[in-house]
mmCIF file of C-alpha atoms and ligand atoms in Angstrom:
data_model
loop_
_atom_site.group_PDB
_atom_site.id
_atom_site.type_symbol
_atom_site.label_atom_id
_atom_site.label_comp_id
_atom_site.label_asym_id
_atom_site.label_seq_id
_atom_site.Cartn_x
_atom_site.Cartn_y
_atom_site.Cartn_z
ATOM 1 C CA MET A 1118 0.010 0.205 -0.085
ATOM 2 C CA PRO A 1119 1.430 3.487 -0.903
ATOM 3 C CA SER A 1120 1.932 5.964 1.849
ATOM 4 C CA THR A 1121 1.355 9.727 2.059
ATOM 5 C CA THR A 1122 3.895 12.175 3.476
ATOM 6 C CA ARG A 1123 1.984 14.395 6.094
ATOM 7 C CA LEU A 1124 2.814 18.028 5.607
ATOM 8 C CA TYR A 1125 0.518 19.432 8.149
ATOM 9 C CA HIS A 1126 2.463 18.589 11.110
ATOM 10 C CA GLU A 1127 5.935 20.056 10.008
ATOM 11 C CA HIS A 1128 4.315 22.900 8.055
ATOM 12 C CA PRO A 1129 1.100 23.953 9.867
ATOM 13 C CA THR A 1130 0.667 27.195 7.886
ATOM 14 C CA LEU A 1131 1.277 25.529 4.505
ATOM 15 C CA THR A 1132 -1.954 26.018 2.393
ATOM 16 C CA GLU A 1133 -0.843 25.462 -1.191
ATOM 17 C CA PHE A 1134 1.083 22.518 -2.450
ATOM 18 C CA GLU A 1135 1.669 20.339 -5.384
ATOM 19 C CA ALA A 1136 1.287 16.580 -5.133
ATOM 20 C CA ARG A 1137 1.220 13.508 -7.300
ATOM 21 C CA VAL A 1138 -1.815 11.333 -7.515
ATOM 22 C CA LEU A 1139 -0.755 7.719 -6.397
ATOM 23 C CA ARG A 1140 -4.159 6.053 -6.581
ATOM 24 C CA SER A 1141 -7.832 7.241 -7.251
ATOM 25 C CA GLU A 1142 -11.104 5.286 -7.358
ATOM 26 C CA PRO A 1143 -14.811 6.332 -7.696
ATOM 27 C CA GLY A 1144 -16.751 6.546 -4.602
ATOM 28 C CA ASP A 1145 -20.406 5.301 -4.303
ATOM 29 C CA ASP A 1146 -21.920 8.839 -4.644
ATOM 30 C CA GLY A 1147 -20.234 10.094 -7.795
ATOM 31 C CA SER A 1148 -17.224 11.317 -5.911
ATOM 32 C CA LEU A 1149 -13.614 10.326 -6.482
ATOM 33 C CA HIS A 1150 -11.354 8.931 -3.613
ATOM 34 C CA VAL A 1151 -7.772 10.203 -4.259
ATOM 35 C CA VAL A 1152 -4.455 9.252 -2.466
ATOM 36 C CA LEU A 1153 -1.613 11.605 -3.001
ATOM 37 C CA ASP A 1154 2.139 11.304 -2.317
ATOM 38 C CA GLN A 1155 1.995 14.109 0.019
ATOM 39 C CA THR A 1156 -0.765 16.321 1.495
ATOM 40 C CA ALA A 1157 -1.317 19.308 3.734
ATOM 41 C CA PHE A 1158 -4.921 18.267 4.378
ATOM 42 C CA TYR A 1159 -5.556 17.170 7.987
ATOM 43 C CA PRO A 1160 -7.494 13.966 7.953
ATOM 44 C CA THR A 1161 -10.333 13.465 10.712
ATOM 45 C CA GLY A 1162 -8.783 12.161 13.848
ATOM 46 C CA GLY A 1163 -8.119 12.837 17.571
ATOM 47 C CA GLY A 1164 -11.423 14.714 18.137
ATOM 48 C CA GLN A 1165 -10.717 17.097 15.250
ATOM 49 C CA PRO A 1166 -12.451 17.193 11.863
ATOM 50 C CA HIS A 1167 -10.779 17.151 8.527
ATOM 51 C CA ASP A 1168 -9.543 20.097 6.545
ATOM 52 C CA ILE A 1169 -11.421 21.402 3.375
ATOM 53 C CA GLY A 1170 -10.080 23.034 0.231
ATOM 54 C CA TYR A 1171 -9.495 22.019 -3.463
ATOM 55 C CA LEU A 1172 -7.502 19.538 -5.430
ATOM 56 C CA GLN A 1173 -7.252 21.420 -8.710
ATOM 57 C CA ASP A 1174 -10.773 22.915 -9.103
ATOM 58 C CA ALA A 1175 -12.554 20.031 -7.380
ATOM 59 C CA PRO A 1176 -13.770 20.775 -3.781
ATOM 60 C CA VAL A 1177 -12.316 18.393 -1.167
ATOM 61 C CA LEU A 1178 -15.383 17.031 0.707
ATOM 62 C CA ASP A 1179 -13.786 14.670 3.244
ATOM 63 C CA VAL A 1180 -10.313 13.417 4.291
ATOM 64 C CA TRP A 1181 -9.420 10.364 6.447
ATOM 65 C CA GLU A 1182 -6.642 8.024 7.131
ATOM 66 C CA ASN A 1183 -6.519 4.640 5.802
ATOM 67 C CA GLY A 1184 -3.321 3.000 7.378
ATOM 68 C CA GLU A 1185 -0.294 4.936 5.929
ATOM 69 C CA GLU A 1186 -2.465 6.621 3.243
ATOM 70 C CA VAL A 1187 -4.672 9.821 3.577
ATOM 71 C CA VAL A 1188 -7.507 9.672 1.330
ATOM 72 C CA HIS A 1189 -9.253 12.744 -0.014
ATOM 73 C CA ARG A 1190 -12.894 12.413 -1.242
ATOM 74 C CA ILE A 1191 -13.362 15.183 -3.765
ATOM 75 C CA ASP A 1192 -16.467 16.431 -5.804
ATOM 76 C CA GLY A 1193 -15.054 15.430 -9.307
ATOM 77 C CA THR A 1194 -14.480 12.523 -11.457
ATOM 78 C CA GLU A 1195 -10.898 12.821 -12.734
ATOM 79 C CA LEU A 1196 -7.612 14.512 -11.914
ATOM 80 C CA PRO A 1197 -4.283 14.770 -13.630
ATOM 81 C CA GLU A 1198 -1.404 12.869 -12.376
ATOM 82 C CA ALA A 1199 0.167 16.038 -10.903
ATOM 83 C CA VAL A 1200 -2.247 18.325 -8.976
ATOM 84 C CA SER A 1201 -2.253 21.704 -7.324
ATOM 85 C CA ALA A 1202 -3.986 21.807 -3.918
ATOM 86 C CA ARG A 1203 -5.248 24.410 -1.753
ATOM 87 C CA VAL A 1204 -6.286 24.082 1.975
ATOM 88 C CA ASP A 1205 -9.123 26.380 3.251
ATOM 89 C CA TRP A 1206 -7.126 28.605 5.589
ATOM 90 C CA ASP A 1207 -10.161 30.084 7.541
ATOM 91 C CA ARG A 1208 -11.330 26.516 8.648
ATOM 92 C CA ARG A 1209 -7.690 25.679 9.523
ATOM 93 C CA VAL A 1210 -7.182 28.676 11.658
ATOM 94 C CA ASP A 1211 -10.582 28.024 13.274
ATOM 95 C CA HIS A 1212 -9.522 24.372 14.213
ATOM 96 C CA ARG A 1213 -6.087 25.468 15.396
ATOM 97 C CA GLN A 1214 -7.702 27.934 17.756
ATOM 98 C CA GLN A 1215 -10.359 25.636 19.200
ATOM 99 C CA HIS A 1216 -7.775 22.735 19.591
ATOM 100 C CA THR A 1217 -5.140 24.676 21.154
ATOM 101 C CA GLY A 1218 -7.654 26.372 23.414
ATOM 102 C CA GLN A 1219 -8.868 23.043 24.354
ATOM 103 C CA HIS A 1220 -5.435 21.871 25.616
ATOM 104 C CA ILE A 1221 -5.007 25.131 27.627
ATOM 105 C CA LEU A 1222 -8.637 24.807 29.060
ATOM 106 C CA SER A 1223 -8.172 21.090 29.998
ATOM 107 C CA ARG A 1224 -4.948 21.858 31.859
ATOM 108 C CA ALA A 1225 -6.557 24.883 33.696
ATOM 109 C CA PHE A 1226 -9.448 22.556 34.745
ATOM 110 C CA GLU A 1227 -6.838 20.076 36.080
ATOM 111 C CA LEU A 1228 -4.917 22.753 38.174
ATOM 112 C CA VAL A 1229 -7.861 24.486 39.406
ATOM 113 C CA LEU A 1230 -10.324 21.745 40.131
ATOM 114 C CA LYS A 1231 -8.298 18.554 39.673
ATOM 115 C CA ALA A 1232 -10.793 17.512 36.891
ATOM 116 C CA SER A 1233 -9.387 15.268 34.157
ATOM 117 C CA THR A 1234 -10.529 15.584 30.408
ATOM 118 C CA ILE A 1235 -11.714 12.161 29.275
ATOM 119 C CA GLY A 1236 -13.298 13.335 26.060
ATOM 120 C CA PHE A 1237 -12.994 16.205 23.394
ATOM 121 C CA HIS A 1238 -15.274 17.048 20.410
ATOM 122 C CA LEU A 1239 -14.467 19.893 17.960
ATOM 123 C CA GLY A 1240 -17.833 20.427 15.967
ATOM 124 C CA SER A 1241 -18.638 22.847 13.304
ATOM 125 C CA GLU A 1242 -20.528 24.912 15.956
ATOM 126 C CA LYS A 1243 -19.914 23.358 19.247
ATOM 127 C CA CYS A 1244 -16.821 22.268 21.036
ATOM 128 C CA THR A 1245 -17.010 20.339 24.228
ATOM 129 C CA ILE A 1246 -14.710 18.562 26.719
ATOM 130 C CA ASP A 1247 -15.834 15.919 29.009
ATOM 131 C CA LEU A 1248 -14.482 16.092 32.636
ATOM 132 C CA ASP A 1249 -14.607 13.380 35.155
ATOM 133 C CA GLN A 1250 -16.065 15.509 37.994
ATOM 134 C CA LEU A 1251 -19.636 16.744 38.783
ATOM 135 C CA ASP A 1252 -21.073 19.847 40.425
ATOM 136 C CA LEU A 1253 -18.447 22.386 39.484
ATOM 137 C CA SER A 1254 -18.992 25.806 41.145
ATOM 138 C CA PRO A 1255 -19.472 28.960 38.909
ATOM 139 C CA GLN A 1256 -16.831 30.562 41.127
ATOM 140 C CA LYS A 1257 -14.294 27.981 40.154
ATOM 141 C CA ILE A 1258 -15.200 28.052 36.531
ATOM 142 C CA ILE A 1259 -14.405 31.743 36.501
ATOM 143 C CA GLU A 1260 -10.980 30.877 38.094
ATOM 144 C CA VAL A 1261 -10.398 28.305 35.260
ATOM 145 C CA GLU A 1262 -11.386 30.800 32.538
ATOM 146 C CA ASP A 1263 -9.109 33.397 34.046
ATOM 147 C CA LEU A 1264 -6.230 30.953 34.213
ATOM 148 C CA ALA A 1265 -6.735 29.888 30.714
ATOM 149 C CA ASN A 1266 -6.944 33.413 29.381
ATOM 150 C CA ARG A 1267 -3.851 34.422 31.212
ATOM 151 C CA ILE A 1268 -1.858 31.651 29.431
ATOM 152 C CA VAL A 1269 -3.276 33.038 26.100
ATOM 153 C CA THR A 1270 -2.056 36.678 26.817
ATOM 154 C CA GLU A 1271 1.320 35.428 28.027
ATOM 155 C CA ASP A 1272 1.810 34.264 24.418
ATOM 156 C CA HIS A 1273 3.686 31.043 25.215
ATOM 157 C CA GLU A 1274 5.357 29.127 22.244
ATOM 158 C CA VAL A 1275 3.476 25.856 21.123
ATOM 159 C CA ARG A 1276 5.982 23.185 20.147
ATOM 160 C CA GLN A 1277 5.809 19.840 18.782
ATOM 161 C CA SER A 1278 8.146 16.977 19.476
ATOM 162 C CA TRP A 1279 8.448 13.310 18.282
ATOM 163 C CA HIS A 1280 9.148 10.435 20.589
ATOM 164 C CA LYS A 1281 9.896 6.899 19.658
ATOM 165 C CA ASP A 1282 9.176 5.252 22.810
ATOM 166 C CA VAL A 1283 6.701 5.799 25.800
ATOM 167 C CA SER A 1284 9.755 5.848 28.208
ATOM 168 C CA GLU A 1285 10.796 9.195 26.778
ATOM 169 C CA LEU A 1286 7.453 10.575 27.745
ATOM 170 C CA PRO A 1287 7.190 12.898 30.905
ATOM 171 C CA GLU A 1288 6.139 10.987 33.880
ATOM 172 C CA SER A 1289 2.802 12.812 34.204
ATOM 173 C CA ILE A 1290 1.458 11.330 30.961
ATOM 174 C CA ARG A 1291 3.416 8.067 30.586
ATOM 175 C CA LYS A 1292 1.214 6.126 32.910
ATOM 176 C CA SER A 1293 -1.990 6.818 31.161
ATOM 177 C CA PHE A 1294 -0.466 6.319 27.604
ATOM 178 C CA GLU A 1295 -0.448 3.413 25.327
ATOM 179 C CA ALA A 1296 0.875 3.993 21.890
ATOM 180 C CA GLU A 1297 2.533 2.210 18.908
ATOM 181 C CA GLY A 1298 4.861 3.947 16.483
ATOM 182 C CA ASP A 1299 5.959 7.684 16.722
ATOM 183 C CA ILE A 1300 4.513 9.601 19.517
ATOM 184 C CA ARG A 1301 3.827 13.336 19.022
ATOM 185 C CA LEU A 1302 3.731 15.781 21.985
ATOM 186 C CA ILE A 1303 2.363 19.270 21.938
ATOM 187 C CA SER A 1304 3.748 21.492 24.650
ATOM 188 C CA ILE A 1305 2.454 25.040 25.542
ATOM 189 C CA GLY A 1306 5.385 26.851 27.196
ATOM 190 C CA GLU A 1307 5.914 25.159 30.446
ATOM 191 C CA PHE A 1308 2.121 25.065 31.290
ATOM 192 C CA ASP A 1309 1.035 21.882 29.446
ATOM 193 C CA VAL A 1310 2.358 18.906 27.620
ATOM 194 C CA ASN A 1311 0.105 16.348 25.901
ATOM 195 C CA PRO A 1312 0.171 13.681 23.138
ATOM 196 C CA CYS A 1313 -1.809 14.854 20.086
ATOM 197 C CA CYS A 1314 -2.027 14.438 16.421
ATOM 198 C CA GLY A 1315 -4.169 17.687 15.734
ATOM 199 C CA THR A 1316 -3.243 21.134 14.040
ATOM 200 C CA HIS A 1317 -2.190 23.858 16.496
ATOM 201 C CA CYS A 1318 -1.520 27.496 16.795
ATOM 202 C CA GLU A 1319 2.287 28.405 16.957
ATOM 203 C CA ARG A 1320 1.832 30.581 19.892
ATOM 204 C CA SER A 1321 -0.838 30.575 22.702
ATOM 205 C CA GLY A 1322 -1.670 34.188 21.802
ATOM 206 C CA GLN A 1323 -3.126 33.198 18.524
ATOM 207 C CA VAL A 1324 -5.930 31.327 20.446
ATOM 208 C CA GLY A 1325 -7.724 34.643 21.198
ATOM 209 C CA LEU A 1326 -10.312 34.543 23.982
ATOM 210 C CA ILE A 1327 -11.249 31.171 25.726
ATOM 211 C CA LYS A 1328 -14.800 31.261 27.005
ATOM 212 C CA VAL A 1329 -16.857 28.567 28.790
ATOM 213 C CA LEU A 1330 -20.399 28.755 27.523
ATOM 214 C CA LYS A 1331 -22.481 25.863 29.244
ATOM 215 C CA LEU A 1332 -21.903 22.966 31.754
ATOM 216 C CA GLU A 1333 -24.209 20.000 31.678
ATOM 217 C CA LYS A 1334 -24.168 16.651 33.619
ATOM 218 C CA ASN A 1335 -22.828 13.828 31.373
ATOM 219 C CA LYS A 1336 -22.913 10.348 32.896
ATOM 220 C CA ASN A 1337 -20.764 10.637 36.032
ATOM 221 C CA GLY A 1338 -18.965 13.850 34.997
ATOM 222 C CA THR A 1339 -19.524 17.254 33.318
ATOM 223 C CA ARG A 1340 -19.724 18.130 29.580
ATOM 224 C CA VAL A 1341 -18.218 21.699 29.173
ATOM 225 C CA GLU A 1342 -19.133 23.555 25.893
ATOM 226 C CA PHE A 1343 -16.546 26.309 25.047
ATOM 227 C CA VAL A 1344 -15.570 28.555 22.366
ATOM 228 C CA CYS A 1345 -12.251 30.119 21.237
ATOM 229 C CA GLY A 1346 -10.793 32.808 19.115
ATOM 230 C CA ARG A 1347 -13.024 33.908 16.219
ATOM 231 C CA ARG A 1348 -15.802 31.733 17.445
ATOM 232 C CA ALA A 1349 -15.768 33.623 20.772
ATOM 233 C CA LEU A 1350 -15.918 36.984 18.991
ATOM 234 C CA GLN A 1351 -18.876 35.919 16.840
ATOM 235 C CA ASP A 1352 -20.625 34.426 20.015
ATOM 236 C CA TYR A 1353 -20.065 37.728 21.905
ATOM 237 C CA ARG A 1354 -21.357 39.753 18.962
ATOM 238 C CA ALA A 1355 -24.424 37.514 18.581
ATOM 239 C CA ARG A 1356 -25.286 37.735 22.367
ATOM 240 C CA HIS A 1357 -24.472 41.573 22.399
ATOM 241 C CA GLU A 1358 -26.757 42.154 19.431
ATOM 242 C CA GLU A 1359 -29.549 40.109 20.805
ATOM 243 C CA LEU A 1360 -29.408 41.660 24.326
ATOM 244 C CA GLY A 1361 -29.090 45.121 22.772
ATOM 245 C CA SER A 1362 -32.318 44.556 20.734
ATOM 246 C CA VAL A 1363 -34.135 43.383 23.840
ATOM 247 C CA ALA A 1364 -32.851 46.486 25.814
ATOM 248 C CA ARG A 1365 -34.122 48.685 23.017
ATOM 249 C CA ASP A 1366 -37.511 47.128 23.142
ATOM 250 C CA LEU A 1367 -37.623 47.744 26.909
ATOM 251 C CA THR A 1368 -36.201 51.224 26.416
ATOM 252 C CA THR A 1369 -33.282 50.641 28.841
ATOM 253 C CA ASP A 1370 -29.685 49.935 28.884
ATOM 254 C CA ALA A 1371 -28.360 46.389 28.001
ATOM 255 C CA LEU A 1372 -26.936 46.107 31.599
ATOM 256 C CA ASP A 1373 -30.219 47.171 33.045
ATOM 257 C CA VAL A 1374 -32.335 44.465 31.249
ATOM 258 C CA ARG A 1375 -32.680 42.306 34.280
ATOM 259 C CA ASN A 1376 -33.954 45.097 36.682
ATOM 260 C CA ARG A 1377 -36.344 46.089 33.954
ATOM 261 C CA VAL A 1378 -37.599 42.519 33.398
ATOM 262 C CA GLU A 1379 -38.079 42.230 37.134
ATOM 263 C CA ALA A 1380 -40.019 45.437 37.384
ATOM 264 C CA LEU A 1381 -42.170 44.170 34.482
ATOM 265 C CA ARG A 1382 -42.830 40.805 36.116
ATOM 266 C CA SER A 1383 -44.002 42.252 39.333
ATOM 267 C CA GLU A 1384 -46.166 44.716 37.441
ATOM 268 C CA HIS A 1385 -47.615 41.855 35.581
ATOM 269 C CA LYS A 1386 -48.259 39.858 38.805
ATOM 270 C CA GLU A 1387 -49.934 42.888 40.433
ATOM 271 C CA THR A 1388 -52.018 43.405 37.244
ATOM 272 C CA ARG A 1389 -53.003 39.839 37.081
ATOM 273 C CA SER A 1390 -54.179 39.790 40.666
ATOM 274 C CA ARG A 1391 -56.185 42.933 40.175
ATOM 275 C CA LEU A 1392 -57.806 41.408 37.036
ATOM 276 C CA GLU A 1393 -58.660 38.183 38.848
ATOM 277 C CA LYS A 1394 -60.345 40.124 41.641
ATOM 278 C CA ALA A 1395 -62.385 42.205 39.132
ATOM 279 C CA ASP A 1396 -63.340 39.094 37.254
ATOM 280 C CA LYS A 1397 -64.640 37.484 40.329
ATOM 281 C CA GLU A 1398 -66.642 40.417 41.314
ATOM 282 C CA LEU A 1399 -68.127 40.611 37.777
ATOM 283 C CA ARG A 1400 -69.055 36.961 37.809
ATOM 284 C CA GLN A 1401 -70.832 37.380 41.195
ATOM 285 C CA LEU A 1402 -72.710 40.405 39.734
ATOM 286 C CA LEU A 1403 -73.762 38.583 36.721
ATOM 287 C CA THR A 1404 -74.886 35.568 38.782
ATOM 288 C CA GLN A 1405 -76.971 37.847 40.807
ATOM 289 C CA ALA A 1406 -78.522 39.685 37.662
ATOM 290 C CA TRP A 1407 -79.410 36.351 36.185
ATOM 291 C CA ALA A 1408 -80.954 35.044 39.336
ATOM 292 C CA GLU A 1409 -83.043 38.209 39.498
ATOM 293 C CA GLU A 1410 -84.075 37.868 35.735
ATOM 294 C CA ALA A 1411 -85.097 34.226 36.491
ATOM 295 C CA ARG A 1412 -87.057 35.417 39.574
ATOM 296 C CA LYS A 1413 -88.894 38.003 37.510
ATOM 297 C CA GLU A 1414 -89.780 35.247 34.815
ATOM 298 C CA SER A 1415 -90.913 33.054 37.608
ATOM 299 C CA SER A 1416 -88.593 30.286 36.125
ATOM 300 C CA SER A 1417 -86.183 28.025 38.352
ATOM 301 C CA MET A 1418 -83.933 27.753 35.557
ATOM 302 C CA LEU A 1419 -82.511 30.409 32.991
ATOM 303 C CA VAL A 1420 -80.690 29.158 30.043
ATOM 304 C CA LYS A 1421 -77.893 31.529 28.796
ATOM 305 C CA GLU A 1422 -76.065 30.895 25.549
ATOM 306 C CA LEU A 1423 -72.381 31.483 26.246
ATOM 307 C CA ASP A 1424 -69.579 31.295 23.674
ATOM 308 C CA ALA A 1425 -66.588 28.824 24.417
ATOM 309 C CA SER A 1426 -64.345 31.642 25.987
ATOM 310 C CA ARG A 1427 -67.208 32.906 28.090
ATOM 311 C CA GLN A 1428 -67.992 29.350 29.300
ATOM 312 C CA SER A 1429 -64.435 29.000 30.564
ATOM 313 C CA TRP A 1430 -64.512 32.305 32.162
ATOM 314 C CA MET A 1431 -67.722 31.579 33.943
ATOM 315 C CA SER A 1432 -66.528 28.086 34.880
ATOM 316 C CA PRO A 1433 -65.182 29.017 38.425
ATOM 317 C CA LEU A 1434 -68.927 29.257 39.324
ATOM 318 C CA ALA A 1435 -69.853 25.735 38.152
HETATM 319 ZN ZN1 ZN B 2785 -5.067 17.610 21.061
#
């Protein structure tokens, strides 16, 4: 089986490259599966999705590893023997920010709460880590965020190193690690070191803001949703606009929305109890008037036609 030289580890900012097609075969859905002699396209793995981009003019839809090969599924039916390739830089930057941010955040959770990360998912919208602890206090989450963001602003170098043997690994990760073949470690300054195959920022400063969005119970631990970098800016912008528009509707300032809502709530409660009282009085008056009418007509029963909404309104009398 032919093998593909991986360019994305040694040259993480390389987006344009030339390659030779070693093998190609049609996929089930009219696509073409292509194996190149070298590639800068990251294949899905280690919790991180694949890169996208183009081989010649054909969009790259999916990339995965098959043993020593990297397979590219493209929207096209044929390619020349030598191809020009282009990796989508925006998506690469996004994945680098989320992944390096995850390493920093996981380490911060370990240091502040002694909570270990047992799972990581980098989705197109959501990023999550699974921690082995329950009931994390909001105050501690703020400490974790502060520490993670301090590591970002200190702008540490992010380095990769290759190791042949588990015995070469630092004591802290050796005991929980089983691997065959070359082991790649990612270090963020002196703050963190972890085995990883993903694409990363070159410095922690490139991660941008790290923000925890949500915590939820997951089996016997906690699932933490978070965003980094440009996603954090987009998230902040969306929330800012939404809150701003609610504040305009309430004719108040964004940071005063809670007070305004509380005031509206108590106003609503008071209005409702006044209305209920008035309703009760009106029902009693109506009943008295109808009884009087029945008395005048010397009938023991008076039939009133009421529409459905009136019927339910009168029902407390039944
Ligand atoms: Zn990783």
